[in-house]
GROMACS .gro file of C-alpha atoms in nm:
model
  373
    1MET     CA    1  -0.039  -4.660   0.981
    2ARG     CA    2  -0.040  -5.049   1.035
    3ARG     CA    3  -0.307  -4.974   1.316
    4ALA     CA    4  -0.504  -4.771   1.068
    5LEU     CA    5  -0.499  -5.049   0.829
    6GLU     CA    6  -0.634  -5.296   1.095
    7LEU     CA    7  -0.907  -5.059   1.190
    8ALA     CA    8  -1.013  -5.023   0.818
    9LYS     CA    9  -1.066  -5.410   0.776
   10ARG     CA   10  -1.330  -5.375   1.036
   11GLY     CA   11  -1.563  -5.220   0.762
   12GLU     CA   12  -1.542  -5.505   0.537
   13GLY     CA   13  -1.870  -5.590   0.400
   14PHE     CA   14  -2.050  -5.291   0.560
   15VAL     CA   15  -1.906  -4.986   0.368
   16GLU     CA   16  -1.911  -5.117   0.005
   17PRO     CA   17  -1.929  -4.960  -0.270
   18ASN     CA   18  -1.718  -4.743  -0.056
   19PRO     CA   19  -1.377  -4.843   0.039
   20MET     CA   20  -1.246  -4.971   0.372
   21VAL     CA   21  -1.075  -4.683   0.544
   22GLY     CA   22  -0.902  -4.645   0.896
   23ALA     CA   23  -0.742  -4.354   1.063
   24VAL     CA   24  -0.530  -4.274   1.357
   25MET     CA   25  -0.448  -3.965   1.529
   26VAL     CA   26  -0.098  -3.902   1.708
   27ALA     CA   27  -0.022  -3.607   1.929
   28ALA     CA   28   0.306  -3.443   1.908
   29ASP     CA   29   0.425  -3.620   2.206
   30GLY     CA   30   0.362  -3.957   2.026
   31ARG     CA   31   0.045  -4.044   2.194
   32ILE     CA   32  -0.242  -4.195   2.003
   33VAL     CA   33  -0.524  -3.966   2.094
   34GLY     CA   34  -0.795  -4.075   1.819
   35GLU     CA   35  -0.890  -4.364   1.606
   36GLY     CA   36  -1.157  -4.432   1.381
   37TYR     CA   37  -1.284  -4.640   1.067
   38HIS     CA   38  -1.551  -4.600   0.796
   39GLN     CA   39  -1.817  -4.823   0.989
   40ARG     CA   40  -2.102  -4.828   0.726
   41TYR     CA   41  -2.191  -4.702   0.386
   42GLY     CA   42  -2.353  -4.346   0.399
   43GLU     CA   43  -2.231  -4.267   0.752
   44ALA     CA   44  -1.932  -4.095   0.878
   45HIS     CA   45  -1.585  -4.163   0.754
   46ALA     CA   46  -1.279  -4.274   0.930
   47GLU     CA   47  -1.110  -3.925   0.961
   48VAL     CA   48  -1.437  -3.787   1.131
   49HIS     CA   49  -1.443  -4.059   1.392
   50ALA     CA   50  -1.077  -4.024   1.479
   51LEU     CA   51  -1.117  -3.630   1.496
   52ALA     CA   52  -1.428  -3.683   1.733
   53GLN     CA   53  -1.230  -3.911   1.957
   54ALA     CA   54  -0.935  -3.683   1.962
   55GLY     CA   55  -1.124  -3.364   2.027
   56THR     CA   56  -0.909  -3.054   2.098
   57LEU     CA   57  -0.608  -3.264   2.113
   58ALA     CA   58  -0.637  -3.288   1.727
   59ARG     CA   59  -0.475  -2.940   1.698
   60GLY     CA   60  -0.111  -2.969   1.600
   61ALA     CA   61  -0.142  -3.358   1.569
   62THR     CA   62  -0.051  -3.587   1.273
   63LEU     CA   63  -0.313  -3.801   1.098
   64PHE     CA   64  -0.254  -4.141   0.961
   65VAL     CA   65  -0.505  -4.233   0.712
   66THR     CA   66  -0.528  -4.549   0.461
   67LEU     CA   67  -0.685  -4.329   0.181
   68GLU     CA   68  -0.677  -3.963   0.068
   69PRO     CA   69  -0.937  -3.768   0.258
   70CYS     CA   70  -1.228  -3.677   0.025
   71CYS     CA   71  -1.294  -3.339  -0.079
   72HIS     CA   72  -1.651  -3.359  -0.225
   73HIS     CA   73  -2.001  -3.381  -0.092
   74GLY     CA   74  -2.123  -3.730  -0.120
   75GLN     CA   75  -2.323  -3.911   0.144
   76THR     CA   76  -2.120  -3.700   0.400
   77PRO     CA   77  -1.946  -3.386   0.396
   78PRO     CA   78  -1.575  -3.349   0.262
   79CYS     CA   79  -1.333  -3.503   0.513
   80ALA     CA   80  -1.062  -3.271   0.392
   81ASP     CA   81  -1.227  -2.973   0.519
   82ALA     CA   82  -1.294  -3.136   0.863
   83VAL     CA   83  -0.925  -3.213   0.887
   84ILE     CA   84  -0.838  -2.842   0.804
   85ALA     CA   85  -1.087  -2.708   1.046
   86ALA     CA   86  -0.941  -2.931   1.333
   87GLY     CA   87  -0.582  -2.785   1.298
   88ILE     CA   88  -0.408  -3.079   1.202
   89ARG     CA   89  -0.043  -3.011   1.127
   90ARG     CA   90   0.053  -3.321   0.922
   91VAL     CA   91  -0.125  -3.588   0.739
   92VAL     CA   92   0.021  -3.912   0.623
   93VAL     CA   93  -0.166  -4.103   0.352
   94THR     CA   94  -0.108  -4.445   0.203
   95MET     CA   95  -0.233  -4.374  -0.126
   96GLN     CA   96  -0.426  -4.140  -0.358
   97ASP     CA   97  -0.792  -4.210  -0.411
   98PRO     CA   98  -0.857  -4.335  -0.754
   99ASN     CA   99  -1.209  -4.185  -0.765
  100PRO     CA  100  -1.214  -3.919  -1.021
  101LYS     CA  101  -1.412  -3.701  -0.792
  102VAL     CA  102  -1.110  -3.699  -0.558
  103ALA     CA  103  -0.783  -3.821  -0.756
  104GLY     CA  104  -0.553  -3.598  -0.562
  105SER     CA  105  -0.787  -3.297  -0.511
  106GLY     CA  106  -0.803  -3.389  -0.121
  107LEU     CA  107  -0.437  -3.374  -0.094
  108SER     CA  108  -0.416  -3.051  -0.282
  109ARG     CA  109  -0.671  -2.888  -0.048
  110LEU     CA  110  -0.472  -3.009   0.241
  111ARG     CA  111  -0.141  -2.847   0.113
  112GLU     CA  112  -0.324  -2.541   0.023
  113ALA     CA  113  -0.425  -2.498   0.373
  114GLY     CA  114  -0.062  -2.535   0.494
  115ILE     CA  115  -0.078  -2.892   0.610
  116GLU     CA  116   0.229  -3.108   0.555
  117VAL     CA  117   0.134  -3.409   0.342
  118GLU     CA  118   0.314  -3.730   0.290
  119VAL     CA  119   0.191  -4.003   0.057
  120GLY     CA  120   0.295  -4.379  -0.005
  121LEU     CA  121   0.348  -4.514   0.336
  122LEU     CA  122   0.242  -4.896   0.326
  123GLU     CA  123   0.079  -4.820   0.002
  124ASP     CA  124   0.103  -5.196  -0.119
  125GLU     CA  125  -0.079  -5.305   0.183
  126ALA     CA  126  -0.351  -5.032   0.126
  127ARG     CA  127  -0.375  -5.121  -0.227
  128ARG     CA  128  -0.452  -5.485  -0.150
  129LEU     CA  129  -0.711  -5.375   0.103
  130THR     CA  130  -0.888  -5.147  -0.143
  131ALA     CA  131  -0.855  -5.377  -0.438
  132PRO     CA  132  -1.226  -5.439  -0.495
  133PHE     CA  133  -1.309  -5.060  -0.456
  134CYS     CA  134  -1.034  -4.967  -0.697
  135LYS     CA  135  -1.144  -5.249  -0.944
  136LEU     CA  136  -1.488  -5.116  -0.954
  137ILE     CA  137  -1.376  -4.736  -0.989
  138GLU     CA  138  -1.110  -4.822  -1.259
  139THR     CA  139  -1.296  -5.073  -1.470
  140GLY     CA  140  -1.663  -5.043  -1.396
  141MET     CA  141  -1.671  -5.406  -1.289
  142PRO     CA  142  -1.693  -5.588  -0.957
  143PHE     CA  143  -1.387  -5.777  -0.783
  144VAL     CA  144  -1.426  -6.146  -0.861
  145HIS     CA  145  -1.378  -6.417  -0.623
  146ALA     CA  146  -1.370  -6.785  -0.719
  147LYS     CA  147  -1.460  -7.075  -0.474
  148TRP     CA  148  -1.462  -7.465  -0.503
  149ALA     CA  149  -1.423  -7.758  -0.292
  150MET     CA  150  -1.237  -8.049  -0.432
  151THR     CA  151  -1.088  -8.375  -0.354
  152LEU     CA  152  -0.740  -8.471  -0.343
  153ASP     CA  153  -0.752  -8.590  -0.712
  154GLY     CA  154  -0.907  -8.287  -0.804
  155LYS     CA  155  -1.273  -8.351  -0.845
  156ILE     CA  156  -1.539  -8.125  -0.746
  157ALA     CA  157  -1.817  -8.383  -0.807
  158SER     CA  158  -1.826  -8.766  -0.890
  159ARG     CA  159  -1.923  -8.912  -1.232
  160THR     CA  160  -2.288  -8.917  -1.135
  161GLY     CA  161  -2.260  -8.541  -1.025
  162ALA     CA  162  -2.286  -8.588  -0.657
  163SER     CA  163  -2.090  -8.335  -0.450
  164GLN     CA  164  -2.232  -8.327  -0.107
  165TRP     CA  165  -2.037  -8.307   0.095
  166ILE     CA  166  -1.690  -8.299  -0.039
  167SER     CA  167  -1.555  -8.046   0.221
  168GLY     CA  168  -1.622  -8.068   0.599
  169PRO     CA  169  -1.831  -7.848   0.833
  170GLU     CA  170  -1.540  -7.623   0.909
  171SER     CA  171  -1.476  -7.539   0.542
  172ARG     CA  172  -1.845  -7.494   0.484
  173ALA     CA  173  -1.853  -7.244   0.785
  174VAL     CA  174  -1.568  -7.033   0.613
  175THR     CA  175  -1.781  -7.049   0.288
  176HIS     CA  176  -2.091  -6.898   0.466
  177ARG     CA  177  -1.871  -6.624   0.620
  178LEU     CA  178  -1.749  -6.540   0.259
  179ARG     CA  179  -2.091  -6.545   0.131
  180GLY     CA  180  -2.190  -6.305   0.411
  181ARG     CA  181  -1.974  -6.029   0.277
  182MET     CA  182  -2.043  -6.047  -0.108
  183ASP     CA  183  -2.295  -5.865  -0.316
  184ALA     CA  184  -2.364  -6.156  -0.548
  185ILE     CA  185  -2.310  -6.521  -0.573
  186VAL     CA  186  -2.291  -6.667  -0.920
  187VAL     CA  187  -2.375  -7.038  -1.023
  188GLY     CA  188  -2.456  -7.222  -1.354
  189ILE     CA  189  -2.794  -7.392  -1.414
  190GLY     CA  190  -2.608  -7.732  -1.379
  191THR     CA  191  -2.513  -7.663  -1.020
  192ALA     CA  192  -2.864  -7.529  -0.941
  193LEU     CA  193  -3.035  -7.852  -1.084
  194ALA     CA  194  -2.786  -8.085  -0.921
  195ASP     CA  195  -2.756  -7.938  -0.573
  196ASP     CA  196  -3.085  -7.746  -0.534
  197PRO     CA  197  -2.866  -7.480  -0.330
  198GLN     CA  198  -2.986  -7.210  -0.122
  199LEU     CA  199  -2.667  -6.986  -0.180
  200THR     CA  200  -2.732  -6.786   0.141
  201ALA     CA  201  -2.511  -6.713   0.437
  202ARG     CA  202  -2.591  -6.891   0.754
  203PRO     CA  203  -2.574  -6.741   0.989
  204PRO     CA  204  -2.639  -6.409   0.797
  205GLY     CA  205  -2.332  -6.186   0.723
  206SER     CA  206  -2.291  -5.806   0.683
  207ARG     CA  207  -2.456  -5.816   0.347
  208ILE     CA  208  -2.737  -6.027   0.159
  209ALA     CA  209  -2.595  -6.126  -0.172
  210ALA     CA  210  -2.814  -6.151  -0.491
  211ARG     CA  211  -2.804  -6.511  -0.606
  212ILE     CA  212  -2.740  -6.513  -0.986
  213VAL     CA  213  -2.814  -6.824  -1.196
  214LEU     CA  214  -2.662  -6.846  -1.535
  215ASP     CA  215  -2.971  -7.024  -1.717
  216ASN     CA  216  -2.973  -6.947  -2.084
  217HIS     CA  217  -3.316  -7.151  -2.135
  218ALA     CA  218  -3.467  -7.059  -1.800
  219ARG     CA  219  -3.473  -7.381  -1.655
  220LEU     CA  220  -3.464  -7.296  -1.283
  221PRO     CA  221  -3.754  -7.487  -1.139
  222MET     CA  222  -4.035  -7.297  -0.950
  223GLU     CA  223  -3.991  -7.550  -0.679
  224SER     CA  224  -3.609  -7.512  -0.624
  225GLN     CA  225  -3.499  -7.356  -0.292
  226LEU     CA  226  -3.375  -7.034  -0.469
  227VAL     CA  227  -3.704  -6.965  -0.609
  228ARG     CA  228  -3.891  -7.054  -0.280
  229SER     CA  229  -3.660  -6.844  -0.085
  230VAL     CA  230  -3.654  -6.526  -0.305
  231ASP     CA  231  -3.822  -6.321  -0.014
  232GLN     CA  232  -3.511  -6.395   0.193
  233ALA     CA  233  -3.250  -6.281  -0.085
  234PRO     CA  234  -3.278  -6.162  -0.434
  235VAL     CA  235  -3.257  -6.426  -0.722
  236VAL     CA  236  -3.149  -6.328  -1.075
  237VAL     CA  237  -3.181  -6.557  -1.378
  238VAL     CA  238  -2.950  -6.446  -1.639
  239THR     CA  239  -3.092  -6.596  -1.962
  240GLY     CA  240  -3.062  -6.556  -2.333
  241PRO     CA  241  -3.311  -6.457  -2.615
  242ALA     CA  242  -3.415  -6.806  -2.681
  243ALA     CA  243  -3.570  -6.867  -2.339
  244PRO     CA  244  -3.947  -6.954  -2.355
  245ASP     CA  245  -4.169  -6.648  -2.261
  246ASP     CA  246  -4.382  -6.865  -2.047
  247ARG     CA  247  -4.086  -6.963  -1.830
  248LEU     CA  248  -3.982  -6.596  -1.789
  249SER     CA  249  -4.333  -6.494  -1.698
  250MET     CA  250  -4.351  -6.767  -1.430
  251LEU     CA  251  -4.010  -6.673  -1.289
  252ARG     CA  252  -4.100  -6.294  -1.268
  253ALA     CA  253  -4.440  -6.396  -1.111
  254ALA     CA  254  -4.251  -6.554  -0.845
  255GLY     CA  255  -4.025  -6.252  -0.755
  256VAL     CA  256  -3.740  -6.364  -0.969
  257GLU     CA  257  -3.546  -6.090  -1.163
  258VAL     CA  258  -3.496  -6.197  -1.522
  259MET     CA  259  -3.200  -6.054  -1.706
  260VAL     CA  260  -3.196  -6.134  -2.079
  261MET     CA  261  -2.851  -6.116  -2.232
  262ALA     CA  262  -2.696  -6.207  -2.557
  263ALA     CA  263  -2.484  -6.535  -2.554
  264ALA     CA  264  -2.113  -6.518  -2.558
  265GLU     CA  265  -1.932  -6.549  -2.880
  266ARG     CA  266  -1.746  -6.860  -2.945
  267SER     CA  267  -1.358  -6.823  -2.915
  268ARG     CA  268  -1.184  -6.819  -3.253
  269HIS     CA  269  -0.900  -7.015  -3.041
  270ALA     CA  270  -1.136  -7.294  -2.937
  271PRO     CA  271  -1.098  -7.653  -3.088
  272ARG     CA  272  -1.423  -7.739  -3.273
  273ASP     CA  273  -1.423  -8.083  -3.112
  274GLU     CA  274  -1.397  -7.936  -2.751
  275PRO     CA  275  -1.729  -8.032  -2.595
  276HIS     CA  276  -1.735  -7.729  -2.380
  277PHE     CA  277  -1.734  -7.508  -2.679
  278ALA     CA  278  -1.968  -7.717  -2.887
  279LYS     CA  279  -2.252  -7.553  -2.684
  280CYS     CA  280  -2.116  -7.194  -2.694
  281GLU     CA  281  -2.469  -7.064  -2.783
  282ASP     CA  282  -2.561  -7.164  -2.428
  283CYS     CA  283  -2.276  -6.961  -2.271
  284VAL     CA  284  -2.356  -6.623  -2.092
  285ASP     CA  285  -2.135  -6.330  -2.182
  286VAL     CA  286  -1.974  -6.304  -1.834
  287GLN     CA  287  -1.787  -5.991  -1.900
  288GLU     CA  288  -2.113  -5.826  -2.004
  289LEU     CA  289  -2.260  -5.969  -1.675
  290LEU     CA  290  -1.996  -5.799  -1.475
  291ARG     CA  291  -2.052  -5.471  -1.643
  292GLU     CA  292  -2.396  -5.489  -1.553
  293LEU     CA  293  -2.306  -5.577  -1.171
  294GLY     CA  294  -2.067  -5.288  -1.182
  295ARG     CA  295  -2.334  -5.048  -1.296
  296ARG     CA  296  -2.536  -5.163  -1.002
  297ARG     CA  297  -2.237  -5.070  -0.785
  298PHE     CA  298  -2.172  -5.435  -0.686
  299THR     CA  299  -1.820  -5.455  -0.538
  300ASN     CA  300  -1.747  -5.831  -0.455
  301VAL     CA  301  -1.881  -6.111  -0.648
  302LEU     CA  302  -1.831  -6.487  -0.566
  303VAL     CA  303  -1.839  -6.747  -0.847
  304GLU     CA  304  -1.923  -7.079  -0.680
  305GLY     CA  305  -1.952  -7.299  -0.999
  306GLY     CA  306  -1.975  -7.533  -1.171
  307SER     CA  307  -1.680  -7.627  -1.368
  308ARG     CA  308  -1.810  -7.459  -1.693
  309VAL     CA  309  -1.902  -7.115  -1.532
  310LEU     CA  310  -1.569  -7.121  -1.341
  311GLY     CA  311  -1.385  -7.210  -1.667
  312ALA     CA  312  -1.551  -6.927  -1.846
  313PHE     CA  313  -1.441  -6.668  -1.576
  314PHE     CA  314  -1.082  -6.819  -1.580
  315ASP     CA  315  -1.042  -6.821  -1.944
  316GLN     CA  316  -1.126  -6.459  -1.968
  317GLN     CA  317  -0.875  -6.368  -1.670
  318LEU     CA  318  -1.160  -6.236  -1.494
  319ILE     CA  319  -1.096  -6.415  -1.144
  320GLU     CA  320  -0.887  -6.192  -0.891
  321GLU     CA  321  -0.899  -6.420  -0.579
  322PHE     CA  322  -0.947  -6.793  -0.530
  323HIS     CA  323  -1.072  -6.968  -0.229
  324VAL     CA  324  -1.008  -7.342  -0.278
  325PHE     CA  325  -1.083  -7.606  -0.019
  326ILE     CA  326  -0.914  -7.960  -0.043
  327ALA     CA  327  -1.058  -8.254   0.136
  328PRO     CA  328  -0.860  -8.565   0.203
  329LYS     CA  329  -1.104  -8.775  -0.029
  330LEU     CA  330  -1.066  -8.950  -0.376
  331LEU     CA  331  -1.340  -8.989  -0.634
  332GLY     CA  332  -1.162  -9.095  -0.949
  333GLY     CA  333  -1.316  -9.144  -1.287
  334SER     CA  334  -1.266  -8.966  -1.614
  335ALA     CA  335  -1.616  -8.832  -1.615
  336ALA     CA  336  -1.592  -8.683  -1.285
  337MET     CA  337  -1.574  -8.303  -1.273
  338SER     CA  338  -1.275  -8.092  -1.232
  339PRO     CA  339  -1.305  -7.731  -1.105
  340LEU     CA  340  -1.218  -7.552  -1.428
  341ALA     CA  341  -1.357  -7.655  -1.764
  342GLY     CA  342  -1.340  -7.425  -2.074
  343LEU     CA  343  -1.033  -7.395  -2.293
  344GLY     CA  344  -0.782  -7.375  -2.014
  345LEU     CA  345  -0.398  -7.286  -2.065
  346THR     CA  346  -0.167  -7.480  -2.300
  347SER     CA  347   0.132  -7.509  -2.041
  348PRO     CA  348   0.203  -7.464  -1.671
  349GLU     CA  349   0.436  -7.158  -1.758
  350GLU     CA  350   0.095  -6.963  -1.842
  351SER     CA  351  -0.024  -7.020  -1.501
  352PRO     CA  352  -0.085  -6.691  -1.316
  353GLY     CA  353   0.114  -6.607  -1.024
  354PHE     CA  354  -0.042  -6.544  -0.680
  355LEU     CA  355  -0.019  -6.272  -0.404
  356ASP     CA  356  -0.082  -6.307  -0.054
  357ARG     CA  357  -0.116  -6.691  -0.036
  358THR     CA  358  -0.241  -6.857   0.280
  359VAL     CA  359  -0.275  -7.214   0.355
  360GLU     CA  360  -0.499  -7.300   0.648
  361GLN     CA  361  -0.609  -7.638   0.795
  362LEU     CA  362  -0.988  -7.664   0.863
  363GLY     CA  363  -1.062  -7.973   1.048
  364ALA     CA  364  -0.956  -8.240   0.801
  365ASP     CA  365  -0.940  -7.994   0.506
  366VAL     CA  366  -0.692  -7.767   0.360
  367TYR     CA  367  -0.789  -7.407   0.262
  368ILE     CA  368  -0.580  -7.226   0.016
  369ARG     CA  369  -0.638  -6.863  -0.055
  370GLY     CA  370  -0.461  -6.648  -0.292
  371ARG     CA  371  -0.491  -6.329  -0.522
  372VAL     CA  372  -0.383  -6.345  -0.890
  373ASN     CA  373  -0.076  -6.145  -0.950
   0.00000   0.00000   0.00000
């Protein structure tokens, strides 16, 4: 099953909004006679690849698969039927598929055909692997990654707003690989104006992410790199009802999608003298944004900044995974920005726990990655 999980990981970025799935076929004498993984959305599933490789050796074998075999017609025929037809004796599954179209029906069909079924082997590992898929299925919203680069004293930009470059080339290479498997990358208009970023993956990855700018008054310049590169990757400006019509028309004429949304409501817990909340009418409702991205079947979304945008997602507990790059540099200054603005927590005890924490040296930088518990 660990081999099946390794195989499943190969589909990352290619199979979404489907889950990553791996399968291993083991003959009665213990030999591995077939392997496979879901390679691309709309194409054959892991079980079908493993069955094809095993051929006639599949009869009487045991199938290890990282997710319940499907039992409905989607982009491909039901895998449960293919498993039954191949004469498999036993199927070991990590977890039941949370998709309501499956949800145990695939396992039931296998049992009704006289196949021995075991569920739960390495389930925790499988759930971590399929977390983005499960989040989309269960909540209708994508899995949210947050990324930032900061100095040793916790600054993502100087007091003048300068941030290029805090992290080194090795860290930036990891960021590009991360972008290359996302469905969308989100920044605020402050970041778009200060940095004039492209927000593309270089070199290109397995997916082309939509570049989303939270811009309540449609201030994104027509000469920005985002607008000028709209033919390379989609650009979406999320704006509010107060945005000038002429600005919306110009953006649309340039090929930019304009998404008009209501502003977020001001938190009743926010101090009235807190600068961040003094302009709450400028804040986009990030939960509604995620619901819209979920309706579009986006599975992984990367929030890159700035601090107000990251803080808005953090305050509403919408971030599932953090990617933080720490550079051996110092900026200082009370006016220099930290990664998370917003309301924040009242004490360290409120800080979320983290799973699967990894710490990696990237050139002179340290890369810390972890999932919220």
